[in-house]
Amino acid sequence: MPVSDAQMVAAWEHVLGLSKLEAGQSVTILTGPMTHEQTLRTALVATEKMGAVVNRLDMLPKNGEKALSRDLLAYLGDTPLTGNAPALAMLKSSDMVLDLMTLLFSNEQVEILESGTKILLAVEPPEILLRMLPQASDKELVENATAILTSAKTMRVTSKAGTDVTFGIGDFPVTKEWGFVDEPGRWDHWPSGFCATFANEGSSNGTIVIDTGDILLPQKCYVNGPIRLTVKNGFITEIAGGVDAALLKEYMESFDDPEVYAISHIGWGTQTKAHWSTLGFYDREQTIGMDARAFAGNFLFSTGPNNEAGGSRTSACHIDIPMRNCTVKVGDRTVVEEGKVVLHKLS
Ligand code: FE
């Protein structure tokens, strides 16, 4: 359902306020062929109203002829910034980048962040941005969860559907997403609300059963029958099940890259404003599925690259898989019990 420009301008001002944008700071709005017109229009108004020095950088598309879908996260690898020194210089010299294009999993993104520039990704449709407008309390929830994650060396996930898998953690930093960028060099995604880390190389072992109703992204579909993954020494070695398993297998094989089978980030959703059921209401091109990634109590694991966290894998295939009804144990603490977040108050 549409929302008004006035609502969106107010939402931008709210998020940019949480992101500590000050008058006189420079903001570059990064756009591409699929940038949402209303999101861009209202970002320009809000940043100007707040007294920022505002520029727009519009990039050409990349990888469209290689990807099997139109989803912006379906094919990683080179980005419009690869080998593009002028664009990179512009972004690195900005205080804040509003990414309305989708720049993810790239060396260029890491380089921009290391320069101290903040990056806020916002590509979901305006009504989803408004429904999941971040609040300061979202940060508190994620910080509590990540404090547990940071202190542990293992994560174990089990479910009645048959999942029993263990991951070694601690070699890579923790990813904290609460929807705004309140520190220099911080990347975040409006909307979000989850915490994650990357499994230590070669450490993941066990069985993951993607159950009926769990979600595959970028396929953006609910699974209709269980998919059983065997995980050995950090890699998926077997994909078994019915037609959903066959589709997943064929898609992964199409990349002709052994690294697509590696376990990537692992974590859980904390966002109560996100919903498991939302994906069913949207056409695939209207959303990248942040409700699915962030809904409270999911176990979200993924496959493929880990270069975003400083690892060496740059696989173009990245599949995010939010699962329901799992129990997630981090070290000796249960953080999700059969799909429900267990709240820990840390001080
Ligand atoms: Fe992911």
mmCIF file of C-alpha atoms and ligand atoms in Angstrom:
data_model
loop_
_atom_site.group_PDB
_atom_site.id
_atom_site.type_symbol
_atom_site.label_atom_id
_atom_site.label_comp_id
_atom_site.label_asym_id
_atom_site.label_seq_id
_atom_site.Cartn_x
_atom_site.Cartn_y
_atom_site.Cartn_z
ATOM 1 C CA MET A 1 0.000 0.000 0.000
ATOM 2 C CA PRO A 2 1.485 3.396 -0.918
ATOM 3 C CA VAL A 3 2.853 5.832 1.635
ATOM 4 C CA SER A 4 3.188 9.596 1.225
ATOM 5 C CA ASP A 5 6.309 11.609 0.515
ATOM 6 C CA ALA A 6 5.775 13.492 3.783
ATOM 7 C CA GLN A 7 5.814 10.209 5.718
ATOM 8 C CA MET A 8 8.984 9.131 3.949
ATOM 9 C CA VAL A 9 10.754 12.457 4.517
ATOM 10 C CA ALA A 10 9.923 12.205 8.228
ATOM 11 C CA ALA A 11 11.175 8.603 8.276
ATOM 12 C CA TRP A 12 14.447 9.592 6.622
ATOM 13 C CA GLU A 13 14.886 12.416 9.144
ATOM 14 C CA HIS A 14 14.278 9.943 11.976
ATOM 15 C CA VAL A 15 16.804 7.408 10.684
ATOM 16 C CA LEU A 16 19.382 10.061 9.793
ATOM 17 C CA GLY A 17 18.899 11.564 13.248
ATOM 18 C CA LEU A 18 19.623 8.168 14.848
ATOM 19 C CA SER A 19 22.622 8.038 12.484
ATOM 20 C CA LYS A 20 23.859 11.349 13.941
ATOM 21 C CA LEU A 21 23.858 13.242 10.659
ATOM 22 C CA GLU A 22 24.877 16.841 11.314
ATOM 23 C CA ALA A 23 24.509 19.998 9.244
ATOM 24 C CA GLY A 24 27.531 20.524 7.039
ATOM 25 C CA GLN A 25 28.376 16.825 6.723
ATOM 26 C CA SER A 26 28.561 15.339 3.241
ATOM 27 C CA VAL A 27 26.093 12.690 2.089
ATOM 28 C CA THR A 28 26.381 10.828 -1.203
ATOM 29 C CA ILE A 29 23.281 9.022 -2.387
ATOM 30 C CA LEU A 30 24.327 5.982 -4.410
ATOM 31 C CA THR A 31 21.780 4.978 -7.024
ATOM 32 C CA GLY A 32 21.357 2.479 -9.855
ATOM 33 C CA PRO A 33 18.779 1.346 -12.404
ATOM 34 C CA MET A 34 16.547 -0.280 -9.767
ATOM 35 C CA THR A 35 16.596 2.525 -7.188
ATOM 36 C CA HIS A 36 13.106 3.270 -5.855
ATOM 37 C CA GLU A 37 12.086 6.682 -7.101
ATOM 38 C CA GLN A 38 10.168 7.754 -3.980
ATOM 39 C CA THR A 39 12.945 6.606 -1.645
ATOM 40 C CA LEU A 40 15.473 8.665 -3.620
ATOM 41 C CA ARG A 41 13.210 11.714 -3.918
ATOM 42 C CA THR A 42 12.517 11.829 -0.209
ATOM 43 C CA ALA A 43 16.138 11.105 0.773
ATOM 44 C CA LEU A 44 17.190 14.173 -1.226
ATOM 45 C CA VAL A 45 14.620 16.329 0.577
ATOM 46 C CA ALA A 46 15.446 15.017 4.062
ATOM 47 C CA THR A 47 19.225 15.343 3.725
ATOM 48 C CA GLU A 48 18.897 18.869 2.338
ATOM 49 C CA LYS A 49 16.486 19.835 5.132
ATOM 50 C CA MET A 50 19.016 18.599 7.687
ATOM 51 C CA GLY A 51 21.691 20.888 6.233
ATOM 52 C CA ALA A 52 23.915 18.202 4.694
ATOM 53 C CA VAL A 53 26.042 18.708 1.594
ATOM 54 C CA VAL A 54 24.239 16.305 -0.735
ATOM 55 C CA ASN A 55 25.445 14.607 -3.919
ATOM 56 C CA ARG A 56 24.029 11.825 -6.023
ATOM 57 C CA LEU A 57 26.160 9.168 -7.696
ATOM 58 C CA ASP A 58 24.333 7.060 -10.268
ATOM 59 C CA MET A 59 26.003 3.823 -11.348
ATOM 60 C CA LEU A 60 25.594 1.582 -14.380
ATOM 61 C CA PRO A 61 24.294 -1.986 -13.830
ATOM 62 C CA LYS A 62 26.629 -4.949 -13.444
ATOM 63 C CA ASN A 63 26.360 -8.758 -13.820
ATOM 64 C CA GLY A 64 22.824 -8.732 -15.276
ATOM 65 C CA GLU A 65 23.847 -11.056 -18.103
ATOM 66 C CA LYS A 66 25.378 -13.560 -15.659
ATOM 67 C CA ALA A 67 22.704 -13.775 -12.961
ATOM 68 C CA LEU A 68 19.854 -16.292 -13.137
ATOM 69 C CA SER A 69 17.453 -13.857 -11.466
ATOM 70 C CA ARG A 70 16.794 -10.117 -11.285
ATOM 71 C CA ASP A 71 17.383 -10.000 -7.536
ATOM 72 C CA LEU A 72 20.198 -7.597 -6.655
ATOM 73 C CA LEU A 73 21.685 -10.066 -4.184
ATOM 74 C CA ALA A 74 21.540 -13.042 -6.524
ATOM 75 C CA TYR A 75 24.934 -12.469 -8.120
ATOM 76 C CA LEU A 76 27.830 -10.956 -6.237
ATOM 77 C CA GLY A 77 31.402 -10.561 -7.451
ATOM 78 C CA ASP A 78 32.475 -7.386 -9.257
ATOM 79 C CA THR A 79 30.459 -4.249 -8.528
ATOM 80 C CA PRO A 80 29.972 -0.991 -10.457
ATOM 81 C CA LEU A 81 32.793 0.368 -8.269
ATOM 82 C CA THR A 82 35.342 -2.274 -9.297
ATOM 83 C CA GLY A 83 38.179 -0.429 -11.052
ATOM 84 C CA ASN A 84 36.221 2.834 -10.750
ATOM 85 C CA ALA A 85 38.632 5.105 -8.901
ATOM 86 C CA PRO A 86 36.666 8.385 -9.297
ATOM 87 C CA ALA A 87 33.474 6.897 -7.835
ATOM 88 C CA LEU A 88 35.383 5.227 -5.033
ATOM 89 C CA ALA A 89 37.116 8.505 -4.165
ATOM 90 C CA MET A 90 33.777 10.313 -4.002
ATOM 91 C CA LEU A 91 32.288 7.745 -1.632
ATOM 92 C CA LYS A 92 35.381 7.555 0.575
ATOM 93 C CA SER A 93 35.444 11.311 0.994
ATOM 94 C CA SER A 94 31.777 11.442 2.069
ATOM 95 C CA ASP A 95 30.729 11.346 5.721
ATOM 96 C CA MET A 96 27.774 9.127 4.868
ATOM 97 C CA VAL A 97 26.640 7.079 1.886
ATOM 98 C CA LEU A 98 22.972 6.257 1.440
ATOM 99 C CA ASP A 99 23.112 3.097 -0.649
ATOM 100 C CA LEU A 100 19.917 2.944 -2.698
ATOM 101 C CA MET A 101 21.675 0.729 -5.266
ATOM 102 C CA THR A 102 22.789 -2.365 -3.228
ATOM 103 C CA LEU A 103 26.511 -2.490 -2.807
ATOM 104 C CA LEU A 104 27.243 -5.625 -0.820
ATOM 105 C CA PHE A 105 30.002 -8.173 -0.327
ATOM 106 C CA SER A 106 32.740 -6.232 -2.090
ATOM 107 C CA ASN A 107 36.279 -5.105 -1.440
ATOM 108 C CA GLU A 108 35.154 -1.621 -2.419
ATOM 109 C CA GLN A 109 32.584 -1.539 0.365
ATOM 110 C CA VAL A 110 35.211 -2.621 2.894
ATOM 111 C CA GLU A 111 37.572 0.094 1.604
ATOM 112 C CA ILE A 112 34.908 2.808 1.886
ATOM 113 C CA LEU A 113 34.063 1.784 5.462
ATOM 114 C CA GLU A 114 37.730 1.662 6.458
ATOM 115 C CA SER A 115 37.999 5.303 5.419
ATOM 116 C CA GLY A 116 35.477 6.127 8.168
ATOM 117 C CA THR A 117 32.508 6.684 5.857
ATOM 118 C CA LYS A 118 29.189 5.312 7.126
ATOM 119 C CA ILE A 119 27.008 3.345 4.704
ATOM 120 C CA LEU A 120 23.260 2.875 5.155
ATOM 121 C CA LEU A 121 21.600 0.494 2.707
ATOM 122 C CA ALA A 122 17.902 1.156 2.027
ATOM 123 C CA VAL A 123 16.347 -0.679 -0.896
ATOM 124 C CA GLU A 124 13.144 -2.213 0.431
ATOM 125 C CA PRO A 125 9.926 -0.522 -0.785
ATOM 126 C CA PRO A 126 8.857 2.586 1.150
ATOM 127 C CA GLU A 127 5.998 0.947 3.059
ATOM 128 C CA ILE A 128 8.380 -1.699 4.435
ATOM 129 C CA LEU A 129 10.878 1.023 5.400
ATOM 130 C CA LEU A 130 8.110 2.765 7.330
ATOM 131 C CA ARG A 131 6.717 -0.355 8.995
ATOM 132 C CA MET A 132 10.148 -1.372 10.192
ATOM 133 C CA LEU A 133 11.390 2.114 11.060
ATOM 134 C CA PRO A 134 14.351 1.506 13.376
ATOM 135 C CA GLN A 135 14.275 2.634 16.991
ATOM 136 C CA ALA A 136 17.055 3.065 19.539
ATOM 137 C CA SER A 137 15.658 0.019 21.381
ATOM 138 C CA ASP A 138 16.432 -2.167 18.332
ATOM 139 C CA LYS A 139 20.103 -1.495 18.963
ATOM 140 C CA GLU A 140 19.844 -2.581 22.600
ATOM 141 C CA LEU A 141 18.323 -5.941 21.613
ATOM 142 C CA VAL A 142 20.991 -6.596 19.001
ATOM 143 C CA GLU A 143 23.816 -5.466 21.308
ATOM 144 C CA ASN A 144 22.640 -7.902 23.997
ATOM 145 C CA ALA A 145 22.551 -10.723 21.456
ATOM 146 C CA THR A 146 25.943 -9.897 19.991
ATOM 147 C CA ALA A 147 27.588 -9.698 23.404
ATOM 148 C CA ILE A 148 26.691 -13.376 23.819
ATOM 149 C CA LEU A 149 27.863 -14.181 20.304
ATOM 150 C CA THR A 150 31.189 -12.421 20.783
ATOM 151 C CA SER A 151 32.000 -14.330 23.944
ATOM 152 C CA ALA A 152 31.393 -17.843 22.559
ATOM 153 C CA LYS A 153 33.412 -20.332 20.539
ATOM 154 C CA THR A 154 30.604 -22.536 19.237
ATOM 155 C CA MET A 155 27.047 -22.329 17.969
ATOM 156 C CA ARG A 156 24.802 -25.399 17.904
ATOM 157 C CA VAL A 157 21.445 -25.460 16.167
ATOM 158 C CA THR A 158 18.835 -28.184 16.552
ATOM 159 C CA SER A 159 15.218 -28.661 15.480
ATOM 160 C CA LYS A 160 12.449 -31.226 15.622
ATOM 161 C CA ALA A 161 12.678 -31.366 11.826
ATOM 162 C CA GLY A 162 16.098 -32.994 12.174
ATOM 163 C CA THR A 163 18.638 -30.187 12.201
ATOM 164 C CA ASP A 164 21.659 -30.817 14.387
ATOM 165 C CA VAL A 165 24.649 -28.785 13.333
ATOM 166 C CA THR A 166 27.614 -27.230 15.098
ATOM 167 C CA PHE A 167 29.665 -24.250 13.971
ATOM 168 C CA GLY A 168 32.971 -22.992 15.313
ATOM 169 C CA ILE A 169 32.846 -19.207 15.760
ATOM 170 C CA GLY A 170 35.184 -16.464 16.893
ATOM 171 C CA ASP A 171 37.622 -16.141 13.986
ATOM 172 C CA PHE A 172 35.498 -13.486 12.260
ATOM 173 C CA PRO A 173 33.881 -10.331 13.622
ATOM 174 C CA VAL A 174 30.228 -10.187 14.606
ATOM 175 C CA THR A 175 27.772 -8.449 12.270
ATOM 176 C CA LYS A 176 25.289 -6.258 14.138
ATOM 177 C CA GLU A 177 22.360 -4.847 12.211
ATOM 178 C CA TRP A 178 19.904 -2.515 13.925
ATOM 179 C CA GLY A 179 18.972 -0.253 11.024
ATOM 180 C CA PHE A 180 21.001 2.934 11.474
ATOM 181 C CA VAL A 181 24.641 4.024 11.339
ATOM 182 C CA ASP A 182 25.620 5.799 14.532
ATOM 183 C CA GLU A 183 29.383 5.242 14.435
ATOM 184 C CA PRO A 184 32.069 6.183 11.875
ATOM 185 C CA GLY A 185 32.859 3.345 9.459
ATOM 186 C CA ARG A 186 29.615 1.543 10.295
ATOM 187 C CA TRP A 187 27.518 -0.294 7.705
ATOM 188 C CA ASP A 188 23.876 -1.062 8.332
ATOM 189 C CA HIS A 189 20.666 -1.906 6.574
ATOM 190 C CA TRP A 190 17.330 -0.150 7.046
ATOM 191 C CA PRO A 191 15.297 -2.268 7.798
ATOM 192 C CA SER A 192 16.969 -5.029 9.778
ATOM 193 C CA GLY A 193 17.316 -6.393 13.298
ATOM 194 C CA PHE A 194 19.581 -9.369 13.633
ATOM 195 C CA CYS A 195 23.026 -10.470 14.676
ATOM 196 C CA ALA A 196 25.350 -12.838 12.927
ATOM 197 C CA THR A 197 28.893 -13.976 12.584
ATOM 198 C CA PHE A 198 30.722 -16.097 10.066
ATOM 199 C CA ALA A 199 31.528 -19.717 10.795
ATOM 200 C CA ASN A 200 35.218 -20.423 11.247
ATOM 201 C CA GLU A 201 36.718 -21.904 8.084
ATOM 202 C CA GLY A 202 36.205 -25.679 7.960
ATOM 203 C CA SER A 203 34.443 -25.814 11.330
ATOM 204 C CA SER A 204 30.793 -26.534 10.434
ATOM 205 C CA ASN A 205 29.580 -30.113 10.806
ATOM 206 C CA GLY A 206 26.227 -31.860 11.037
ATOM 207 C CA THR A 207 22.834 -31.876 9.361
ATOM 208 C CA ILE A 208 20.597 -28.959 8.458
ATOM 209 C CA VAL A 209 16.999 -29.735 7.556
ATOM 210 C CA ILE A 210 15.383 -26.800 5.789
ATOM 211 C CA ASP A 211 11.787 -27.564 6.708
ATOM 212 C CA THR A 212 8.478 -26.884 4.967
ATOM 213 C CA GLY A 213 7.757 -23.158 5.310
ATOM 214 C CA ASP A 214 11.370 -22.094 5.709
ATOM 215 C CA ILE A 215 12.552 -19.515 3.196
ATOM 216 C CA LEU A 216 15.187 -19.448 0.462
ATOM 217 C CA LEU A 217 16.603 -16.082 -0.656
ATOM 218 C CA PRO A 218 17.161 -14.873 -3.384
ATOM 219 C CA GLN A 219 14.663 -17.471 -4.595
ATOM 220 C CA LYS A 220 12.167 -15.648 -2.355
ATOM 221 C CA CYS A 221 10.055 -18.722 -1.840
ATOM 222 C CA TYR A 222 8.764 -20.855 0.989
ATOM 223 C CA VAL A 223 10.044 -24.423 0.857
ATOM 224 C CA ASN A 224 7.268 -26.952 0.171
ATOM 225 C CA GLY A 225 9.089 -30.020 1.457
ATOM 226 C CA PRO A 226 12.163 -30.671 3.601
ATOM 227 C CA ILE A 227 15.648 -30.214 2.148
ATOM 228 C CA ARG A 228 18.314 -32.187 4.007
ATOM 229 C CA LEU A 229 21.835 -30.746 3.886
ATOM 230 C CA THR A 230 24.841 -32.720 5.046
ATOM 231 C CA VAL A 231 27.581 -30.384 6.259
ATOM 232 C CA LYS A 232 31.168 -31.583 6.617
ATOM 233 C CA ASN A 233 34.203 -29.505 7.545
ATOM 234 C CA GLY A 234 32.593 -26.215 6.525
ATOM 235 C CA PHE A 235 30.961 -27.307 3.277
ATOM 236 C CA ILE A 236 27.585 -28.690 2.219
ATOM 237 C CA THR A 237 28.438 -32.092 0.773
ATOM 238 C CA GLU A 238 24.949 -33.405 0.037
ATOM 239 C CA ILE A 239 21.571 -31.865 -0.798
ATOM 240 C CA ALA A 240 18.714 -34.359 -0.509
ATOM 241 C CA GLY A 241 14.940 -34.124 -0.749
ATOM 242 C CA GLY A 242 12.209 -33.559 -3.304
ATOM 243 C CA VAL A 243 11.804 -30.925 -5.975
ATOM 244 C CA ASP A 244 12.881 -28.056 -3.683
ATOM 245 C CA ALA A 245 16.184 -29.829 -3.059
ATOM 246 C CA ALA A 246 16.638 -30.468 -6.778
ATOM 247 C CA LEU A 247 15.990 -26.804 -7.592
ATOM 248 C CA LEU A 248 18.442 -25.626 -4.939
ATOM 249 C CA LYS A 249 21.043 -28.103 -6.135
ATOM 250 C CA GLU A 250 20.739 -27.108 -9.792
ATOM 251 C CA TYR A 251 20.940 -23.405 -8.906
ATOM 252 C CA MET A 252 24.103 -23.869 -6.853
ATOM 253 C CA GLU A 253 25.688 -26.082 -9.522
ATOM 254 C CA SER A 254 25.096 -23.385 -12.151
ATOM 255 C CA PHE A 255 27.853 -21.254 -10.599
ATOM 256 C CA ASP A 256 30.436 -24.000 -11.235
ATOM 257 C CA ASP A 257 32.317 -22.961 -8.114
ATOM 258 C CA PRO A 258 33.098 -25.289 -5.171
ATOM 259 C CA GLU A 259 32.995 -22.316 -2.793
ATOM 260 C CA VAL A 260 29.240 -21.851 -3.223
ATOM 261 C CA TYR A 261 28.812 -24.814 -0.837
ATOM 262 C CA ALA A 262 30.709 -23.174 2.031
ATOM 263 C CA ILE A 263 28.845 -22.052 5.138
ATOM 264 C CA SER A 264 28.822 -18.247 5.263
ATOM 265 C CA HIS A 265 27.133 -16.144 7.968
ATOM 266 C CA ILE A 266 25.103 -17.664 10.811
ATOM 267 C CA GLY A 267 22.889 -15.871 13.318
ATOM 268 C CA TRP A 268 19.328 -15.104 14.375
ATOM 269 C CA GLY A 269 16.637 -12.456 13.915
ATOM 270 C CA THR A 270 15.551 -10.083 16.679
ATOM 271 C CA GLN A 271 13.060 -7.827 14.888
ATOM 272 C CA THR A 272 9.461 -8.118 16.114
ATOM 273 C CA LYS A 273 8.269 -5.684 13.400
ATOM 274 C CA ALA A 274 9.407 -8.175 10.744
ATOM 275 C CA HIS A 275 7.171 -11.086 9.785
ATOM 276 C CA TRP A 276 7.662 -14.572 8.413
ATOM 277 C CA SER A 277 4.427 -14.299 6.437
ATOM 278 C CA THR A 278 5.229 -11.056 4.558
ATOM 279 C CA LEU A 279 7.127 -12.625 1.664
ATOM 280 C CA GLY A 280 3.957 -14.287 0.387
ATOM 281 C CA PHE A 281 2.362 -10.912 -0.346
ATOM 282 C CA TYR A 282 5.067 -9.463 -2.559
ATOM 283 C CA ASP A 283 6.093 -9.985 -6.135
ATOM 284 C CA ARG A 284 9.695 -11.116 -6.259
ATOM 285 C CA GLU A 285 10.962 -7.874 -7.773
ATOM 286 C CA GLN A 286 9.342 -5.697 -5.110
ATOM 287 C CA THR A 287 11.414 -6.850 -2.146
ATOM 288 C CA ILE A 288 14.772 -8.319 -1.199
ATOM 289 C CA GLY A 289 13.196 -10.141 1.752
ATOM 290 C CA MET A 290 14.306 -8.266 4.863
ATOM 291 C CA ASP A 291 11.223 -9.402 6.779
ATOM 292 C CA ALA A 292 12.385 -12.968 6.205
ATOM 293 C CA ARG A 293 15.965 -12.209 7.273
ATOM 294 C CA ALA A 294 15.062 -10.296 10.416
ATOM 295 C CA PHE A 295 11.891 -11.792 11.931
ATOM 296 C CA ALA A 296 12.424 -12.485 15.616
ATOM 297 C CA GLY A 297 13.494 -16.000 16.453
ATOM 298 C CA ASN A 298 14.580 -17.187 13.042
ATOM 299 C CA PHE A 299 17.853 -19.021 12.612
ATOM 300 C CA LEU A 300 19.444 -17.447 9.551
ATOM 301 C CA PHE A 301 22.311 -19.198 7.848
ATOM 302 C CA SER A 302 23.822 -18.640 4.456
ATOM 303 C CA THR A 303 26.176 -20.069 1.878
ATOM 304 C CA GLY A 304 29.078 -18.772 -0.173
ATOM 305 C CA PRO A 305 31.282 -15.735 0.436
ATOM 306 C CA ASN A 306 32.888 -14.507 3.632
ATOM 307 C CA ASN A 307 34.947 -11.627 2.234
ATOM 308 C CA GLU A 308 32.589 -9.123 3.885
ATOM 309 C CA ALA A 309 33.995 -10.271 7.225
ATOM 310 C CA GLY A 310 37.583 -10.314 6.042
ATOM 311 C CA GLY A 311 37.655 -13.898 4.733
ATOM 312 C CA SER A 312 39.025 -14.948 1.363
ATOM 313 C CA ARG A 313 35.917 -16.466 -0.271
ATOM 314 C CA THR A 314 34.362 -14.275 -2.965
ATOM 315 C CA SER A 315 31.823 -16.692 -4.418
ATOM 316 C CA ALA A 316 29.198 -14.938 -6.572
ATOM 317 C CA CYS A 317 26.452 -17.201 -5.180
ATOM 318 C CA HIS A 318 25.033 -16.239 -1.801
ATOM 319 C CA ILE A 319 21.892 -17.845 -0.430
ATOM 320 C CA ASP A 320 20.296 -16.643 2.808
ATOM 321 C CA ILE A 321 18.096 -19.232 4.494
ATOM 322 C CA PRO A 322 15.869 -18.131 7.409
ATOM 323 C CA MET A 323 14.520 -21.133 9.311
ATOM 324 C CA ARG A 324 11.709 -21.371 11.853
ATOM 325 C CA ASN A 325 11.323 -23.459 14.992
ATOM 326 C CA CYS A 326 15.038 -23.947 15.626
ATOM 327 C CA THR A 327 16.825 -23.927 18.961
ATOM 328 C CA VAL A 328 20.076 -21.961 18.818
ATOM 329 C CA LYS A 329 22.668 -22.408 21.503
ATOM 330 C CA VAL A 330 25.667 -20.081 21.607
ATOM 331 C CA GLY A 331 28.346 -21.489 23.881
ATOM 332 C CA ASP A 332 26.309 -22.709 26.870
ATOM 333 C CA ARG A 333 23.490 -20.144 26.432
ATOM 334 C CA THR A 334 20.244 -20.802 24.587
ATOM 335 C CA VAL A 335 19.432 -17.655 22.580
ATOM 336 C CA VAL A 336 16.514 -19.021 20.549
ATOM 337 C CA GLU A 337 14.234 -21.791 21.871
ATOM 338 C CA GLU A 338 12.127 -23.507 19.201
ATOM 339 C CA GLY A 339 11.889 -20.307 17.185
ATOM 340 C CA LYS A 340 11.368 -17.899 20.101
ATOM 341 C CA VAL A 341 14.046 -15.414 21.142
ATOM 342 C CA VAL A 342 15.261 -15.953 24.697
ATOM 343 C CA LEU A 343 15.985 -12.527 26.095
ATOM 344 C CA HIS A 344 19.207 -12.041 28.002
ATOM 345 C CA LYS A 345 19.753 -8.878 29.963
ATOM 346 C CA LEU A 346 23.446 -8.192 29.995
ATOM 347 C CA SER A 347 24.870 -5.231 31.813
HETATM 348 FE FE FE B 1 23.456 -12.861 3.579
#
